[in-house]
mmCIF file of N, CA and C in Angstrom:
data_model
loop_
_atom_site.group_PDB
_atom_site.id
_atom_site.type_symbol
_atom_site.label_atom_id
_atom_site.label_comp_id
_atom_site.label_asym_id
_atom_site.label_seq_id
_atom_site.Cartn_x
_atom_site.Cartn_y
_atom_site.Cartn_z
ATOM 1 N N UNK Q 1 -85.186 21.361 79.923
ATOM 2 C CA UNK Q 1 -85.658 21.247 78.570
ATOM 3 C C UNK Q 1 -84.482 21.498 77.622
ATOM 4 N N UNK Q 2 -84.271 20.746 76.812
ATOM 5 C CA UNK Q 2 -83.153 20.633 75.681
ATOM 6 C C UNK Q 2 -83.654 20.625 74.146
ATOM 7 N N UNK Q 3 -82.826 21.358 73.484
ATOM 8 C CA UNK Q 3 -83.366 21.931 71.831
ATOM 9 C C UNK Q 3 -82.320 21.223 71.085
ATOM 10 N N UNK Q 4 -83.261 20.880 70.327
ATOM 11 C CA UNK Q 4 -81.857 20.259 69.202
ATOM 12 C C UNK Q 4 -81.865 20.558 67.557
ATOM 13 N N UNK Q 5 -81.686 20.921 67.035
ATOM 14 C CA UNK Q 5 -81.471 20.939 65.370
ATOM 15 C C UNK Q 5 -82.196 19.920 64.998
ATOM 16 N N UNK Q 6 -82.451 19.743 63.682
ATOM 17 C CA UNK Q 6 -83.234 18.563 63.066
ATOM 18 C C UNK Q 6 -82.233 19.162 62.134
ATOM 19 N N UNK Q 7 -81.236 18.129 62.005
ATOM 20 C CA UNK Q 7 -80.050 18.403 60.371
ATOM 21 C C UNK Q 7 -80.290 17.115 59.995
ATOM 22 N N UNK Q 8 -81.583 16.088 59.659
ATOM 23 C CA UNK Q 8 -81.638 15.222 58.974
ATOM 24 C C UNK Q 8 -82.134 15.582 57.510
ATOM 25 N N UNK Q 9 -80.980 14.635 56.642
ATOM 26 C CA UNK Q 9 -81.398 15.511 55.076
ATOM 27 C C UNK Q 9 -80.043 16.292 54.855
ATOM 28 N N UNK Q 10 -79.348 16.821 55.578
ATOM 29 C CA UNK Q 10 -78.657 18.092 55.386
ATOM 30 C C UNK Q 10 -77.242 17.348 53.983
ATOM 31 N N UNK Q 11 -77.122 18.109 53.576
ATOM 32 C CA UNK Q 11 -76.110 18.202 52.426
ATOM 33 C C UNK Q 11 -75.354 19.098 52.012
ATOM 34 N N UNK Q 12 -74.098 18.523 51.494
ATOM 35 C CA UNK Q 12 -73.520 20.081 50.645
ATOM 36 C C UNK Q 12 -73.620 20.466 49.264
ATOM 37 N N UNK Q 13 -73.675 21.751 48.765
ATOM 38 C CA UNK Q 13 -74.056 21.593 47.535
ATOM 39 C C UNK Q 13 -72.871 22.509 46.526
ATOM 40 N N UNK Q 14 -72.166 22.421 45.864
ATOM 41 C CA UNK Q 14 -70.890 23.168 45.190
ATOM 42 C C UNK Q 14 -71.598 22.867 43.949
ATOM 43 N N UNK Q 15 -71.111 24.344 43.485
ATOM 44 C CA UNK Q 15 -70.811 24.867 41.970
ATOM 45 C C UNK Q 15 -70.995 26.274 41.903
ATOM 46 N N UNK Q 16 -71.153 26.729 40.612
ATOM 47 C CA UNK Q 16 -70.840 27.864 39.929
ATOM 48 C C UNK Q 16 -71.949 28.560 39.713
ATOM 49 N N UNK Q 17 -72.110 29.880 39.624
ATOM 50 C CA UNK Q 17 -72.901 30.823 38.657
ATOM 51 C C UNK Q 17 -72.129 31.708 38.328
ATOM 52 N N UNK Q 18 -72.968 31.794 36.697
ATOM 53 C CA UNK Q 18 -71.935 33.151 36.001
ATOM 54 C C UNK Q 18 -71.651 32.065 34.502
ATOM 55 N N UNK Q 19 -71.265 33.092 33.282
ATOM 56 C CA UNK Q 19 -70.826 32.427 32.542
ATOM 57 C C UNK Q 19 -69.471 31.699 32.671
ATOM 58 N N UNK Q 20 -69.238 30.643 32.830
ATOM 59 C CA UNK Q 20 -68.251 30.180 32.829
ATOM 60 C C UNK Q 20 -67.468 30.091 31.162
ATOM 61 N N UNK Q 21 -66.227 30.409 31.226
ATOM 62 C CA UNK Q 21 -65.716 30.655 29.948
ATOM 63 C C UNK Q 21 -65.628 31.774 29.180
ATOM 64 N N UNK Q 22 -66.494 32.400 29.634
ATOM 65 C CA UNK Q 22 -66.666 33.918 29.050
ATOM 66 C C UNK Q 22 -65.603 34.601 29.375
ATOM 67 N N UNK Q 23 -64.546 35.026 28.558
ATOM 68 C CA UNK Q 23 -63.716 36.161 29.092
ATOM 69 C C UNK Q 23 -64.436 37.457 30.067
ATOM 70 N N UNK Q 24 -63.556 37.834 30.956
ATOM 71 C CA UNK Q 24 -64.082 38.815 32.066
ATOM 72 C C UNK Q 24 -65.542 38.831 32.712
ATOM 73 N N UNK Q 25 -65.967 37.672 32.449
ATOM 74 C CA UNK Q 25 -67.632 37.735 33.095
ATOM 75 C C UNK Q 25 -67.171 37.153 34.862
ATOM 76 N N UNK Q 26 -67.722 37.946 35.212
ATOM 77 C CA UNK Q 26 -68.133 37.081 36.619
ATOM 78 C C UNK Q 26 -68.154 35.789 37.018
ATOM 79 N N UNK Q 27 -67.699 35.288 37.990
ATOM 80 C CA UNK Q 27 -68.457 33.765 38.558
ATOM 81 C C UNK Q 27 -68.064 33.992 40.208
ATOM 82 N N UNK Q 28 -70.045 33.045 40.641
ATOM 83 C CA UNK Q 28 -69.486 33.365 41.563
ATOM 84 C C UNK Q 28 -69.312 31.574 42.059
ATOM 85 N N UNK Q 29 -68.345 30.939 42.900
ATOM 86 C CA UNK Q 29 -68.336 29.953 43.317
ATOM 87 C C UNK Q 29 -68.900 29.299 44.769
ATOM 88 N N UNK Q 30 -69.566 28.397 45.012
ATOM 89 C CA UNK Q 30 -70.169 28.549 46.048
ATOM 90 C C UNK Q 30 -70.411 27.398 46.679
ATOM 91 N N UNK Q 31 -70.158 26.951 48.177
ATOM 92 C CA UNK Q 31 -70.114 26.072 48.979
ATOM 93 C C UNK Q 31 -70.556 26.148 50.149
ATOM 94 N N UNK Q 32 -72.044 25.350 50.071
ATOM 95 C CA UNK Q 32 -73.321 25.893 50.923
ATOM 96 C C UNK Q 32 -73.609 23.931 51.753
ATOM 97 N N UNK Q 33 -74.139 24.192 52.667
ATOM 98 C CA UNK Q 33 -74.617 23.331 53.526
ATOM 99 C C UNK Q 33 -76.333 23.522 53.969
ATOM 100 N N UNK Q 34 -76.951 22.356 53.137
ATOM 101 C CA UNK Q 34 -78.595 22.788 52.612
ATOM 102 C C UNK Q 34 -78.883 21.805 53.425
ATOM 103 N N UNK Q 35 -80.254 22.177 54.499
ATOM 104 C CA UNK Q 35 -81.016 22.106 55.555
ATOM 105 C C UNK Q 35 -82.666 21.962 54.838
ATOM 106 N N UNK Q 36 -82.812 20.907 53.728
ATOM 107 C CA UNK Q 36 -84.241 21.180 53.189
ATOM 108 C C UNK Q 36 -84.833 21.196 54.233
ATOM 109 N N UNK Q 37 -85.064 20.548 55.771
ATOM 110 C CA UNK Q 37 -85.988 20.139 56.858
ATOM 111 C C UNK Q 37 -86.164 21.637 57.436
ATOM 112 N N UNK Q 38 -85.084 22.420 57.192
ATOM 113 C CA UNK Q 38 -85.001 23.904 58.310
ATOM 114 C C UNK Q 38 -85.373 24.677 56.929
ATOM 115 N N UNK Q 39 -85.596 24.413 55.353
ATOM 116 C CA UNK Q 39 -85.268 25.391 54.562
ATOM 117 C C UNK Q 39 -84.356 26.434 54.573
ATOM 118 N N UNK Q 40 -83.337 25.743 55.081
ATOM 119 C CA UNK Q 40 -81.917 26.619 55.190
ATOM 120 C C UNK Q 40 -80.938 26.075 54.618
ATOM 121 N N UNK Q 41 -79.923 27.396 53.748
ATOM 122 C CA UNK Q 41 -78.837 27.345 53.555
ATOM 123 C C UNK Q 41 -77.585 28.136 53.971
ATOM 124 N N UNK Q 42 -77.137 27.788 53.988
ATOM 125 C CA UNK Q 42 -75.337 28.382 55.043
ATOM 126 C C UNK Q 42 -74.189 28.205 53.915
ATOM 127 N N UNK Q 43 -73.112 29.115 53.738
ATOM 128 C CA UNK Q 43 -71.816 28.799 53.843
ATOM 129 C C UNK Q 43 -71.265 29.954 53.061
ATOM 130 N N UNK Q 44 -70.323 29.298 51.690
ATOM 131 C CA UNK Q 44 -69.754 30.615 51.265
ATOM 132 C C UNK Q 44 -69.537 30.812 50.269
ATOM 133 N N UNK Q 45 -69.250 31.996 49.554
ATOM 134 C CA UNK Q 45 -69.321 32.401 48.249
ATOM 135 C C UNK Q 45 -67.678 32.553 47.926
ATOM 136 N N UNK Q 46 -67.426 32.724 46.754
ATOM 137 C CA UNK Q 46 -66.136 33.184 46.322
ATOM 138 C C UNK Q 46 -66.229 34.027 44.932
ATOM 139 N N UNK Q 47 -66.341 35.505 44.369
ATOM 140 C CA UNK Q 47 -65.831 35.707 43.014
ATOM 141 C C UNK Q 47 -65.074 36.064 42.642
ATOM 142 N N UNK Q 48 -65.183 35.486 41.015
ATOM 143 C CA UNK Q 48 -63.699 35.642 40.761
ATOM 144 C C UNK Q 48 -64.137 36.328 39.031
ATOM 145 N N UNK Q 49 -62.883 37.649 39.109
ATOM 146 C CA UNK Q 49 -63.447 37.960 37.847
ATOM 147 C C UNK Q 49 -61.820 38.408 37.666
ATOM 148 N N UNK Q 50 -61.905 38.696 36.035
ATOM 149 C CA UNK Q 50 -60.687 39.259 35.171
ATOM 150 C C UNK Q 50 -60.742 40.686 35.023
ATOM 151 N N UNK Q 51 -60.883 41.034 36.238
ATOM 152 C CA UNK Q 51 -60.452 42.709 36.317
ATOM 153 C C UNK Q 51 -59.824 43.568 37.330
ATOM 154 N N UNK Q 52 -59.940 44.624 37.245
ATOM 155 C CA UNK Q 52 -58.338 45.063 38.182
ATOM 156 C C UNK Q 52 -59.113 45.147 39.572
ATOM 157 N N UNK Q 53 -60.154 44.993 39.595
ATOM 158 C CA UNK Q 53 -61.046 44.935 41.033
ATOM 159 C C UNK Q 53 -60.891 43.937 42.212
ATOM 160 N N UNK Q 54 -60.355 42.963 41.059
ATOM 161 C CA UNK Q 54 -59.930 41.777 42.108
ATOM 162 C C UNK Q 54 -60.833 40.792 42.542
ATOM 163 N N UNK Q 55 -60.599 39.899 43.702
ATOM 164 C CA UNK Q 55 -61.635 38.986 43.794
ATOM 165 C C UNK Q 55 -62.196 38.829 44.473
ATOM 166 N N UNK Q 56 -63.354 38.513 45.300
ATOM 167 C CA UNK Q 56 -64.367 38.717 47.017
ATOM 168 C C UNK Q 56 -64.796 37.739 47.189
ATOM 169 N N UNK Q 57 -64.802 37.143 48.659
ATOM 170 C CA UNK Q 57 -65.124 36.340 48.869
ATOM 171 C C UNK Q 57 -66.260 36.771 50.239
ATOM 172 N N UNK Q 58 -66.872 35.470 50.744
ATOM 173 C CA UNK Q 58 -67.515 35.821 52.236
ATOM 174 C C UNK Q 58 -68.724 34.806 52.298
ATOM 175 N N UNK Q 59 -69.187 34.828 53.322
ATOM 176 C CA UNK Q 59 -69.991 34.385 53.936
ATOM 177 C C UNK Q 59 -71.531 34.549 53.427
ATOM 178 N N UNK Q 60 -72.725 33.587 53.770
ATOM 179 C CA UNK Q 60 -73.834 33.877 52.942
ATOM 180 C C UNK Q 60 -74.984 32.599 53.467
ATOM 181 N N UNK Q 61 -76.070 33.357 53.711
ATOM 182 C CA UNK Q 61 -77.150 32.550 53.963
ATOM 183 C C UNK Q 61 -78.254 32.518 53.628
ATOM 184 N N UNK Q 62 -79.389 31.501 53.783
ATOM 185 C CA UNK Q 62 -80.401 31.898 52.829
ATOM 186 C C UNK Q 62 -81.595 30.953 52.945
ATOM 187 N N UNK Q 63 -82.622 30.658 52.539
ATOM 188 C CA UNK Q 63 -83.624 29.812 52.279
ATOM 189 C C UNK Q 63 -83.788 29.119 50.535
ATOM 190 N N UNK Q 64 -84.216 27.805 51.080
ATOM 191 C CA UNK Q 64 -84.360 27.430 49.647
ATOM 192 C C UNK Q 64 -85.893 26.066 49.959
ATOM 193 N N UNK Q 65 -86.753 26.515 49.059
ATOM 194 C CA UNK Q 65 -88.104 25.758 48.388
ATOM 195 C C UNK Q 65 -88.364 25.440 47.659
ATOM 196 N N UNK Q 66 -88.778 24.040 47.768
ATOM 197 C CA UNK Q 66 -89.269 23.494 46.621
ATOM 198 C C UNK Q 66 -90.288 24.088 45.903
ATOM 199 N N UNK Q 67 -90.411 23.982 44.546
ATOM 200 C CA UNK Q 67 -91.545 24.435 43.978
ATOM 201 C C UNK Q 67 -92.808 23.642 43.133
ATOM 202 N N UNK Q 68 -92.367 22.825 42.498
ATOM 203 C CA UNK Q 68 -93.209 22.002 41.815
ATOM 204 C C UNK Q 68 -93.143 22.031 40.406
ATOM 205 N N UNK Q 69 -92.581 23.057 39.969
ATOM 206 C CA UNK Q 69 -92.690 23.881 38.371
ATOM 207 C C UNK Q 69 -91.864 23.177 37.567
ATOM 208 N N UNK Q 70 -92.110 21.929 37.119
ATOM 209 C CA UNK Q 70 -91.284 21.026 36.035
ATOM 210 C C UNK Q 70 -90.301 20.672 36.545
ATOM 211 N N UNK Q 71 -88.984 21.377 35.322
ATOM 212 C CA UNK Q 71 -87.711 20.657 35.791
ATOM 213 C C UNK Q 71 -87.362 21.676 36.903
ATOM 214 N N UNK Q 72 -87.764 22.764 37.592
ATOM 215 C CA UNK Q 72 -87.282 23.989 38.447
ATOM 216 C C UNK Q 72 -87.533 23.253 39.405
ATOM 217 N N UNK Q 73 -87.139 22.443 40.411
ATOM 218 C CA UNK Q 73 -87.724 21.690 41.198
ATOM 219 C C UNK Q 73 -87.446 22.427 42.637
ATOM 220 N N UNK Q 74 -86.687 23.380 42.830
ATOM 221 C CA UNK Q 74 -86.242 24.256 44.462
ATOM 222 C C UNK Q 74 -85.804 25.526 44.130
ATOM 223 N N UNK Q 75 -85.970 26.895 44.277
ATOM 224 C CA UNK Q 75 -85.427 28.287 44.316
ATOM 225 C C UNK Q 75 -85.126 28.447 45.864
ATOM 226 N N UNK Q 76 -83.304 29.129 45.792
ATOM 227 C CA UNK Q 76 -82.399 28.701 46.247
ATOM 228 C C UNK Q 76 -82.614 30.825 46.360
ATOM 229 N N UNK Q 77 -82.327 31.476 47.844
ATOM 230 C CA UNK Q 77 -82.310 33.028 47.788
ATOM 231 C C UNK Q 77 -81.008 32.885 48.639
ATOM 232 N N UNK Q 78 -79.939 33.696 48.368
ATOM 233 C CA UNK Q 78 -78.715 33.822 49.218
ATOM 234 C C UNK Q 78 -78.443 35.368 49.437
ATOM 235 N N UNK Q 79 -78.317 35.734 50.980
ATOM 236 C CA UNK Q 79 -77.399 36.987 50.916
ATOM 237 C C UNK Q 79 -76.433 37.002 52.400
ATOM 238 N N UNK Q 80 -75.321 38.160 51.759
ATOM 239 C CA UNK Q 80 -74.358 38.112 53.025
ATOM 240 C C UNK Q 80 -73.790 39.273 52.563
ATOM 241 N N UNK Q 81 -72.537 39.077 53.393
ATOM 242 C CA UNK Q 81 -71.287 39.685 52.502
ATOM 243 C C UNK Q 81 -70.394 39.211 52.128
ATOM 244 N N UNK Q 82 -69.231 40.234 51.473
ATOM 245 C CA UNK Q 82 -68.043 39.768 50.634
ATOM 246 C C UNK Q 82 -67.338 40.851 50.745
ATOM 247 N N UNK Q 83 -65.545 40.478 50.777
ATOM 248 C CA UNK Q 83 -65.086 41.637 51.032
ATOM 249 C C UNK Q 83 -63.592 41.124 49.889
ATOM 250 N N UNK Q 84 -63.174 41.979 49.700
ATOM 251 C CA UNK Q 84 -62.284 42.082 48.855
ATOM 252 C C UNK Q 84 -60.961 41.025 49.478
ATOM 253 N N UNK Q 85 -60.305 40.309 48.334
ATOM 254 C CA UNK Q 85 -59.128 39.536 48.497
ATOM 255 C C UNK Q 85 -57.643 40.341 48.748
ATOM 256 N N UNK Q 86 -58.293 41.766 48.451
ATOM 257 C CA UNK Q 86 -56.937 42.914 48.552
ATOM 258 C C UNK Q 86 -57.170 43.048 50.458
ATOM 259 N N UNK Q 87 -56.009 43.976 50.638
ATOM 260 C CA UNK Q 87 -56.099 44.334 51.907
ATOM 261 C C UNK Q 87 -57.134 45.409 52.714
ATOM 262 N N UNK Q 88 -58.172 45.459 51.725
ATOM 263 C CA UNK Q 88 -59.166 46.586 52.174
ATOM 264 C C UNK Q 88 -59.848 45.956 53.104
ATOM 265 N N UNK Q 89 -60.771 46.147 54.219
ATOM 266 C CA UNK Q 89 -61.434 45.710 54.967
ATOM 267 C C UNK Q 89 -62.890 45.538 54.528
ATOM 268 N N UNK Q 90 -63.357 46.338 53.573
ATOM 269 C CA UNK Q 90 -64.830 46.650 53.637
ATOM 270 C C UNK Q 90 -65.584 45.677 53.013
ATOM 271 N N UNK Q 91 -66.653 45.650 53.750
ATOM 272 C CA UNK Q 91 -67.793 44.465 53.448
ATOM 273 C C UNK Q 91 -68.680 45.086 52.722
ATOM 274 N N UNK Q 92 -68.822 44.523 51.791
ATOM 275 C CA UNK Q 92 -70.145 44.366 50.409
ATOM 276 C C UNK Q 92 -71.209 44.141 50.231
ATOM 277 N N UNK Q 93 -72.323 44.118 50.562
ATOM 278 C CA UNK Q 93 -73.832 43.357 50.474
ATOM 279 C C UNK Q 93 -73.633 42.414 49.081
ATOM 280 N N UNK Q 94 -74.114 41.073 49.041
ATOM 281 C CA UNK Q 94 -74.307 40.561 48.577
ATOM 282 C C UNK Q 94 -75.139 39.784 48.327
ATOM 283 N N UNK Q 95 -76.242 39.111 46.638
ATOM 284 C CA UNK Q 95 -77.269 38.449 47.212
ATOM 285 C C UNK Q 95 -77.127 37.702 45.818
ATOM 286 N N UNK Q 96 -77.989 36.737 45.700
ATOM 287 C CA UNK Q 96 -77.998 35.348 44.733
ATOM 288 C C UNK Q 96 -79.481 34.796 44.669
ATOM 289 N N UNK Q 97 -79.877 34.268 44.069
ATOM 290 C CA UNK Q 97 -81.476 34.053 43.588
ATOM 291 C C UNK Q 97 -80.791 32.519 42.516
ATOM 292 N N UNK Q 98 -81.287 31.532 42.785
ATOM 293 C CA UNK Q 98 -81.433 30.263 41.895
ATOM 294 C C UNK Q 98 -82.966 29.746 41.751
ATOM 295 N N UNK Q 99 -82.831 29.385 40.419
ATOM 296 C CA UNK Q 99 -83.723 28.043 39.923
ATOM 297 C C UNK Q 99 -83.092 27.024 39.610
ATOM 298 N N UNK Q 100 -83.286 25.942 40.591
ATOM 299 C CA UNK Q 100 -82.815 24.882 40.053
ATOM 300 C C UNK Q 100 -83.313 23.396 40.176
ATOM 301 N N UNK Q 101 -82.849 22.817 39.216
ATOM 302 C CA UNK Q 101 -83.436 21.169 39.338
ATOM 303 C C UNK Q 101 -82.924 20.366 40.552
ATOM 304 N N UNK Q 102 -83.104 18.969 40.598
ATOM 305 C CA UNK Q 102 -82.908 18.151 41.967
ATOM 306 C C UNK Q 102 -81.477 17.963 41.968
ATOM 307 N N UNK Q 103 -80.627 18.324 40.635
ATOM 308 C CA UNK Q 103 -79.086 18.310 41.206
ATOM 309 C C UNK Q 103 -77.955 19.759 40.972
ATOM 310 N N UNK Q 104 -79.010 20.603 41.686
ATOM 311 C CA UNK Q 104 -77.791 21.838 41.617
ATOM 312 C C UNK Q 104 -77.621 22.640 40.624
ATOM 313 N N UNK Q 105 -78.255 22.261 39.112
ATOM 314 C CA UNK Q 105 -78.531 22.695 38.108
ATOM 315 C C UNK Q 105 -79.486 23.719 37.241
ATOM 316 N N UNK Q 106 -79.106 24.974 36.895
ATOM 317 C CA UNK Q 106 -80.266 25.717 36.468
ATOM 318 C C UNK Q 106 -79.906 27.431 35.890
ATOM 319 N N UNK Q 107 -80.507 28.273 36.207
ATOM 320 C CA UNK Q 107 -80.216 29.649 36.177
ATOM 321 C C UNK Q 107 -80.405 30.507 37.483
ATOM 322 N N UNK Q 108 -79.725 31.601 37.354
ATOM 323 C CA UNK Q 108 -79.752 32.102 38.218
ATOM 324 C C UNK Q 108 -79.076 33.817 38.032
ATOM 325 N N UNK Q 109 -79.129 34.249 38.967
ATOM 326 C CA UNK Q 109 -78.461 35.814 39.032
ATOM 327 C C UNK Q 109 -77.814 36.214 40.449
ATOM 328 N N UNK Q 110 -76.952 37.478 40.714
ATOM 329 C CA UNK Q 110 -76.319 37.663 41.410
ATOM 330 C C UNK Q 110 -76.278 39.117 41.620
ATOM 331 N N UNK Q 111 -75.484 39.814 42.869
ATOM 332 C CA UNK Q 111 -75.479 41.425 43.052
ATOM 333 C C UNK Q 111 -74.555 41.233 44.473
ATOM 334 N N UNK Q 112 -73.655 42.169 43.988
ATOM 335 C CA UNK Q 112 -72.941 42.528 44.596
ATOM 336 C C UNK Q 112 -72.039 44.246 44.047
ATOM 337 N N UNK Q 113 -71.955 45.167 44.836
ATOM 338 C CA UNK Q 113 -70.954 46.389 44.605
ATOM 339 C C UNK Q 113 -72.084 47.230 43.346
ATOM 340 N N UNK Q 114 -71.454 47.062 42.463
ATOM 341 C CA UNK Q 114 -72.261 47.908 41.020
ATOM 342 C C UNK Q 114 -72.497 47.005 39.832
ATOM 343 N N UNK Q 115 -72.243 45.490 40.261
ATOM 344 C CA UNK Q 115 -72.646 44.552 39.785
ATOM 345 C C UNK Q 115 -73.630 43.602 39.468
ATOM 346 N N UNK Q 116 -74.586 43.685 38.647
ATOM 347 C CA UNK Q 116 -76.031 42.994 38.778
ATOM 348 C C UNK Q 116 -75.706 41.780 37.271
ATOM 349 N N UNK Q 117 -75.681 41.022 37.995
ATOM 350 C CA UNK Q 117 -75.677 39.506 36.669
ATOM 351 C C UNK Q 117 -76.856 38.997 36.324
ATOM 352 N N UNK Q 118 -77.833 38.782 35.567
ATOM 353 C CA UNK Q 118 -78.928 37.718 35.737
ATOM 354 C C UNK Q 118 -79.027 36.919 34.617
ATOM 355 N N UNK Q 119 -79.808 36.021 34.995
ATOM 356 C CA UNK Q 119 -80.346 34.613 33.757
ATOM 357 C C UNK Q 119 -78.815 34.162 33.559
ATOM 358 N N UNK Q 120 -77.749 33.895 34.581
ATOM 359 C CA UNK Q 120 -76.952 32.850 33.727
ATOM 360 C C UNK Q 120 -77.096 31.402 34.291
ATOM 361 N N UNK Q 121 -75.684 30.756 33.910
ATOM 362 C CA UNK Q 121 -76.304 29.077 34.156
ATOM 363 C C UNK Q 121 -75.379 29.277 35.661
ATOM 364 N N UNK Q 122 -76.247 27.964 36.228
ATOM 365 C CA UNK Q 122 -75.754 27.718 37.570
ATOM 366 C C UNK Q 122 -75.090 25.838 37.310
ATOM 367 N N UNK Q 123 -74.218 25.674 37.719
ATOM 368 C CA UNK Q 123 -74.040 24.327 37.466
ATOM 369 C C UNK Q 123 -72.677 23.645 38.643
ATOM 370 N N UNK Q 124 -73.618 23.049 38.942
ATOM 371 C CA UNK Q 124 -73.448 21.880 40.223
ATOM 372 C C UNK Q 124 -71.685 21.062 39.626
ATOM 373 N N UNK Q 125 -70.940 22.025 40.654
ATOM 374 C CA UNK Q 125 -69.564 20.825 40.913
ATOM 375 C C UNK Q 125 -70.086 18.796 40.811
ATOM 376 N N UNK Q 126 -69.055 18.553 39.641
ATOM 377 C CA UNK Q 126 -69.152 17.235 39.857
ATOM 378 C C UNK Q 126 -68.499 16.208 40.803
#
């Protein structure tokens, strides 16, 4: 007996959350591989902020459903970790929550360390 994945459908999905432009705000960047058939998402995060903390990156997975609710058309839940771009070793809990429309587009929030972001825009790499 042999098992196989069903990755029909599967896609990648890039862009941003966080204010973009905002001096010293957060963003986090993100490059995920979405499984609507498995309601799964995979891949990885990157943030990047203007402070002496530096920047984290890592790994991150998650579920995402459609909803029906107008233009909110899928909520997107991510968590993993992230560990610092310095030479420290230590891993971070990290997690992400989206609303978004059929192209990557919407609001969303984030948490990581002593960091809690919410309601900013999320917006889909062109």
């Amino acid at each position: 007996m042999s098992t196989q994945s069903n990755l029909a459908g599967a896609y990648l999905a890039k862009g941003t959350i966080g204010n973009v432009g905002m001096p010293g705000a957060q963003i986090v960047h993100f490059s995920l591989v979405v499984v609507p058939s498995q309601n799964s998402v995979n891949g990885a995060v990157q943030i990047t902020q203007a402070t002496q903390n530096g920047n984290y990156q890592g790994q991150v997975s998650g579920k995402i459903f459609a909803t029906g609710f107008g233009t909110t058309t899928q909520v997107v839940s991510l968590r993993g970790n992230v560990h610092s771009d310095r030479v420290t070793p230590i891993e971070i809990p990290f997690e992400a929550h989206l609303a978004l429309d059929g192209s990557w587009n919407g609001t969303g929030g984030f948490a990581y360390a002593n960091t809690h972001v919410e309601n900013v825009p999320v917006v889909a790499e062109k």
